[in-house]
mmCIF file of C-alpha atoms in Angstrom:
data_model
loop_
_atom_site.group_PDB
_atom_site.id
_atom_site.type_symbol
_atom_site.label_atom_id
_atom_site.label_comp_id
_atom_site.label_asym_id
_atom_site.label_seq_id
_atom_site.Cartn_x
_atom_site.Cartn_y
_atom_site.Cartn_z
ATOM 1 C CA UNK K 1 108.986 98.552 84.708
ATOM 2 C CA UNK K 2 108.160 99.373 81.326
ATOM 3 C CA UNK K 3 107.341 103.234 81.964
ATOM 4 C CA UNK K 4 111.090 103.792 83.209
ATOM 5 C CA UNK K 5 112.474 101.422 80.145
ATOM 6 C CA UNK K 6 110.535 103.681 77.707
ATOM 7 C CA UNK K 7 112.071 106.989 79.176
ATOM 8 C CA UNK K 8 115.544 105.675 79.451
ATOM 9 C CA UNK K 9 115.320 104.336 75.809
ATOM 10 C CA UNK K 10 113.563 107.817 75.069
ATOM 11 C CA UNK K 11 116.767 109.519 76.390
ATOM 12 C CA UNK K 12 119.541 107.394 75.482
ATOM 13 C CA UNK K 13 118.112 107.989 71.879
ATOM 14 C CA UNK K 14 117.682 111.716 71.705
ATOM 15 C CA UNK K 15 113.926 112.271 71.674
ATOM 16 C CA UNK K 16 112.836 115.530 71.968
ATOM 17 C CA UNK K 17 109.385 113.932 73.286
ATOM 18 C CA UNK K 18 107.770 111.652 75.236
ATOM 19 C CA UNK K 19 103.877 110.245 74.527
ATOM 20 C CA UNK K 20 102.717 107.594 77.363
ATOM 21 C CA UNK K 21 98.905 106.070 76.766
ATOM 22 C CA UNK K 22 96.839 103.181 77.728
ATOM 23 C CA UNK K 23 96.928 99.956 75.255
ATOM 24 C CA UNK K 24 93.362 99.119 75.511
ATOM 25 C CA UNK K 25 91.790 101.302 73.325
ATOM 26 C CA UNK K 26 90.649 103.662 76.030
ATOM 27 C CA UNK K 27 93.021 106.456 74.869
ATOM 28 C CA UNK K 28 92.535 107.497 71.317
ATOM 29 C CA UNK K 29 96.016 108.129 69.199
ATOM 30 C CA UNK K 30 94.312 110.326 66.716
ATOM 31 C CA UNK K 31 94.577 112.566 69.414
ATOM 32 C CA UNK K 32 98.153 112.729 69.537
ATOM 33 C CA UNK K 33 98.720 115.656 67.667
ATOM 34 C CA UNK K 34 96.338 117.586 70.026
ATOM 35 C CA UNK K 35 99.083 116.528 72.678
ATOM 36 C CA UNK K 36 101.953 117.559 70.553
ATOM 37 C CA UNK K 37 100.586 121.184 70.253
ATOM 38 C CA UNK K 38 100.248 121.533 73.651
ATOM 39 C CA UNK K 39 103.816 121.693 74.106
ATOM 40 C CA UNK K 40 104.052 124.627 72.293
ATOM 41 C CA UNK K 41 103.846 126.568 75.540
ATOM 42 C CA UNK K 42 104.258 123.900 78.424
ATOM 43 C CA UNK K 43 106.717 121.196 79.122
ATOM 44 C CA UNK K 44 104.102 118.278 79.852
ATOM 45 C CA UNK K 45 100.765 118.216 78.053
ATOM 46 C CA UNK K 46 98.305 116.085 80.395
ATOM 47 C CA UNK K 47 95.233 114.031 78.228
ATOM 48 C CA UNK K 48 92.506 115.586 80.566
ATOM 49 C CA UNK K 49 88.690 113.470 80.660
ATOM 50 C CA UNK K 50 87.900 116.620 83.274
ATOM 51 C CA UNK K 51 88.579 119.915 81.161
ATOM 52 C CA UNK K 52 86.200 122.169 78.967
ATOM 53 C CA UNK K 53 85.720 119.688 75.952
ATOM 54 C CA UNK K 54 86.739 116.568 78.196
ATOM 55 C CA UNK K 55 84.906 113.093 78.535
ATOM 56 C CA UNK K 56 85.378 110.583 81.028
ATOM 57 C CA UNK K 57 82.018 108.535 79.767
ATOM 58 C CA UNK K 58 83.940 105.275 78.814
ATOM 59 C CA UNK K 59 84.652 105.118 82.244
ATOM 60 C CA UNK K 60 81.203 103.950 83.620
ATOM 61 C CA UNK K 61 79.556 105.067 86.855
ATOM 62 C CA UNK K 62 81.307 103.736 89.989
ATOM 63 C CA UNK K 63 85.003 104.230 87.959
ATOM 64 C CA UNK K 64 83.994 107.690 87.243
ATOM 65 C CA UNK K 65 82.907 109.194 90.746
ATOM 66 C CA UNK K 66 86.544 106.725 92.124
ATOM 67 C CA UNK K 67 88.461 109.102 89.787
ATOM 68 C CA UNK K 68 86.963 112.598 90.249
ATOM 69 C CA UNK K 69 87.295 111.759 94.111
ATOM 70 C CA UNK K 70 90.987 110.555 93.760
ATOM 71 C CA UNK K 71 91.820 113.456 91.294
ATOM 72 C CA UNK K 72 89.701 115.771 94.344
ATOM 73 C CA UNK K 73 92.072 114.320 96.736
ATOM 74 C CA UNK K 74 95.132 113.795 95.199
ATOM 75 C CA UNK K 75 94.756 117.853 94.108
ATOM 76 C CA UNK K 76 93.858 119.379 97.819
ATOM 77 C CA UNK K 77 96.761 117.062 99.733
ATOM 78 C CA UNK K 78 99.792 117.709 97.358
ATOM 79 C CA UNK K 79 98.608 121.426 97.098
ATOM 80 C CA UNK K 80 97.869 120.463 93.053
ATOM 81 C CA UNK K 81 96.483 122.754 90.100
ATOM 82 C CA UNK K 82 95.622 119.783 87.621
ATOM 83 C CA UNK K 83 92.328 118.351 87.283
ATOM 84 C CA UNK K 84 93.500 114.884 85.877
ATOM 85 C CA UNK K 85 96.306 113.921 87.820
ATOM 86 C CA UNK K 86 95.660 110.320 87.298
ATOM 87 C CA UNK K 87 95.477 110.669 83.086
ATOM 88 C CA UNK K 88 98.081 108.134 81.926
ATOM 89 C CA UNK K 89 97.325 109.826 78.561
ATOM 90 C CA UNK K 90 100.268 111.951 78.806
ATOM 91 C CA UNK K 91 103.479 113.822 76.414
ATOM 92 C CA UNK K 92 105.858 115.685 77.579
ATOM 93 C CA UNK K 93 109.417 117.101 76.886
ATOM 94 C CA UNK K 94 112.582 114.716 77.789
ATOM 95 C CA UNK K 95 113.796 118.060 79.430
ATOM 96 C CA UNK K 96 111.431 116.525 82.100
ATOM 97 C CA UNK K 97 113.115 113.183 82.422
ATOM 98 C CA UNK K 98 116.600 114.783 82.769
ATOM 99 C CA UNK K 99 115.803 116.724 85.821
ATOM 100 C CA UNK K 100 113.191 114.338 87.277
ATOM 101 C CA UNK K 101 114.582 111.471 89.145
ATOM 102 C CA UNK K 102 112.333 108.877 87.426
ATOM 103 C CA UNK K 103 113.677 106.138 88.263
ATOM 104 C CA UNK K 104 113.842 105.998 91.897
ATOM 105 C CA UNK K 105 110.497 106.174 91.960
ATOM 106 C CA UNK K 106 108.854 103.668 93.280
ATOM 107 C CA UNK K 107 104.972 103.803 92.548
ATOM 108 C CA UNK K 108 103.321 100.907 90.451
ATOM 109 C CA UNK K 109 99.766 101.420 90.082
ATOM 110 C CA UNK K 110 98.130 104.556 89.188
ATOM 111 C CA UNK K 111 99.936 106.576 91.306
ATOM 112 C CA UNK K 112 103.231 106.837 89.644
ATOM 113 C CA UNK K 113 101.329 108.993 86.904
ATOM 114 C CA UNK K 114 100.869 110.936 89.820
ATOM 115 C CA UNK K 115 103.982 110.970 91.478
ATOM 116 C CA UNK K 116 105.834 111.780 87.994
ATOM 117 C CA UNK K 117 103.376 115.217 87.633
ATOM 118 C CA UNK K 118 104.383 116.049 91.065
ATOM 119 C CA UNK K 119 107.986 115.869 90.672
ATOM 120 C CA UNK K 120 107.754 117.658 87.486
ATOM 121 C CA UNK K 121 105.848 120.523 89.066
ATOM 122 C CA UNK K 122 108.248 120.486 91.852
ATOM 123 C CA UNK K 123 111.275 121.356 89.414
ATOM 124 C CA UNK K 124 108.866 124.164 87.878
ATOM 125 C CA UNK K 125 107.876 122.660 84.546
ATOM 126 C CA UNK K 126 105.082 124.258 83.330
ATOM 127 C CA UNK K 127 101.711 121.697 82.431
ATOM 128 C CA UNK K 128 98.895 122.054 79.960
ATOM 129 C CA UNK K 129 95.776 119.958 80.216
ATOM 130 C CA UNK K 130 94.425 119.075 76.879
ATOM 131 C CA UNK K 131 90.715 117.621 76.441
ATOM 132 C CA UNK K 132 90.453 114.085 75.753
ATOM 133 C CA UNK K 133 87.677 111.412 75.176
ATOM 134 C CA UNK K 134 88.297 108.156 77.864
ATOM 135 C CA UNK K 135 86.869 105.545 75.402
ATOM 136 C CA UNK K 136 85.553 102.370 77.147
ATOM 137 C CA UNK K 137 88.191 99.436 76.598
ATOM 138 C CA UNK K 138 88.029 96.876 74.005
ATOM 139 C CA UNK K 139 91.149 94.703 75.091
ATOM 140 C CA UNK K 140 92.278 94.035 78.513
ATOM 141 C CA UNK K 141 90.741 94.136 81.756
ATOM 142 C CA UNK K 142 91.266 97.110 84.574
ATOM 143 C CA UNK K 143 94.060 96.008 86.809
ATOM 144 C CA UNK K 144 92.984 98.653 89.945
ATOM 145 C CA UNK K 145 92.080 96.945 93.122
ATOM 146 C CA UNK K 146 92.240 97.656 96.309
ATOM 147 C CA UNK K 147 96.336 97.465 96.418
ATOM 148 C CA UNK K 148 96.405 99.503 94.105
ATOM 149 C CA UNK K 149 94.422 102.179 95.975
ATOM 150 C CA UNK K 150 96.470 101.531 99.302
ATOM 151 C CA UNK K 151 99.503 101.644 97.332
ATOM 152 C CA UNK K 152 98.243 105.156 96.531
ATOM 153 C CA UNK K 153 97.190 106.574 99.857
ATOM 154 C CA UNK K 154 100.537 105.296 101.812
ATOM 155 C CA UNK K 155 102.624 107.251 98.659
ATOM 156 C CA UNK K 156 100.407 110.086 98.864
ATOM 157 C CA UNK K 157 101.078 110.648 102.440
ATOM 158 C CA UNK K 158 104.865 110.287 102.146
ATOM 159 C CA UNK K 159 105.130 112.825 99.132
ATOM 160 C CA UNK K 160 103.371 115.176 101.386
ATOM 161 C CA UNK K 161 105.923 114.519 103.933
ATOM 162 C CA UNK K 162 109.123 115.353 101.812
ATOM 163 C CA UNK K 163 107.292 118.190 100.108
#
């Protein structure tokens, strides 16, 4: 899994940070630096397309009102403060990777963005949400489907479990 290669590599060379984003052109890196700054007072700065300054339009209609209702969901049934759990526009501290057990975790889709937040809030790391623009893609295609929403309910359910 290439999230858990990155953060192992990230680790085993003594990065003080990690920056995760989409390859399709829907996450800008000129906003990088925006992420950077907001670990000046958190541990894990989260891309956010639903803050003050946000934009979620590249999204289009039906992908839009799926993600404010997962992001609704996800936030009222793992008792969660962020608006954009599901961002995969993400940088945070390798602090986070050395007290989050990353790599027993066992989400694929979308919802190991999620589980990762949780388990960071969980060992008290301290978030920032930082407005982004979701650009439509211009490479690639969207790999969510149905498993991958499944995948996310049934994971949901047992973090709320062992929480």
């Amino acid at each position: 899994y290439c999230y858990k290669a990155g953060f192992e590599h990230a680790l085993k060379n003594g990065y003080e940070a990690v920056i995760g984003m989409d390859a399709d052109g829907s996450h800008d890196p000129l906003e990088i630096p925006r992420l950077l700054l907001g670990l000046e007072n958190a541990d894990w700065a989260v891309g956010s397309r639903y803050v003050s300054g946000g934009d979620a339009s590249g999204l289009g209609r039906a992908r839009y009102l799926i993600s404010r209702f997962a992001n609704f969901y996800i936030g009222k049934k793992l008792r969660m403060h962020i608006r954009d759990m599901t961002s995969g526009f993400n940088c945070f501290k390798t602090d986070v990777l050395k007290r989050v057990d990353f790599l027993n975790i066992s989400s694929k889709g979308f919802v190991f963005q999620v589980e990762m937040k949780y388990q960071a809030l969980k060992a008290g790391f301290v978030f920032n949400e930082t407005p982004i623009r979701f650009h439509h893609r211009y490479a690639g295609r969207s790999k969510f489907s149905l498993g991958i929403v499944f995948e996310a309910l049934a994971r949901l359910h047992e973090l709320k479990g062992v929480s």
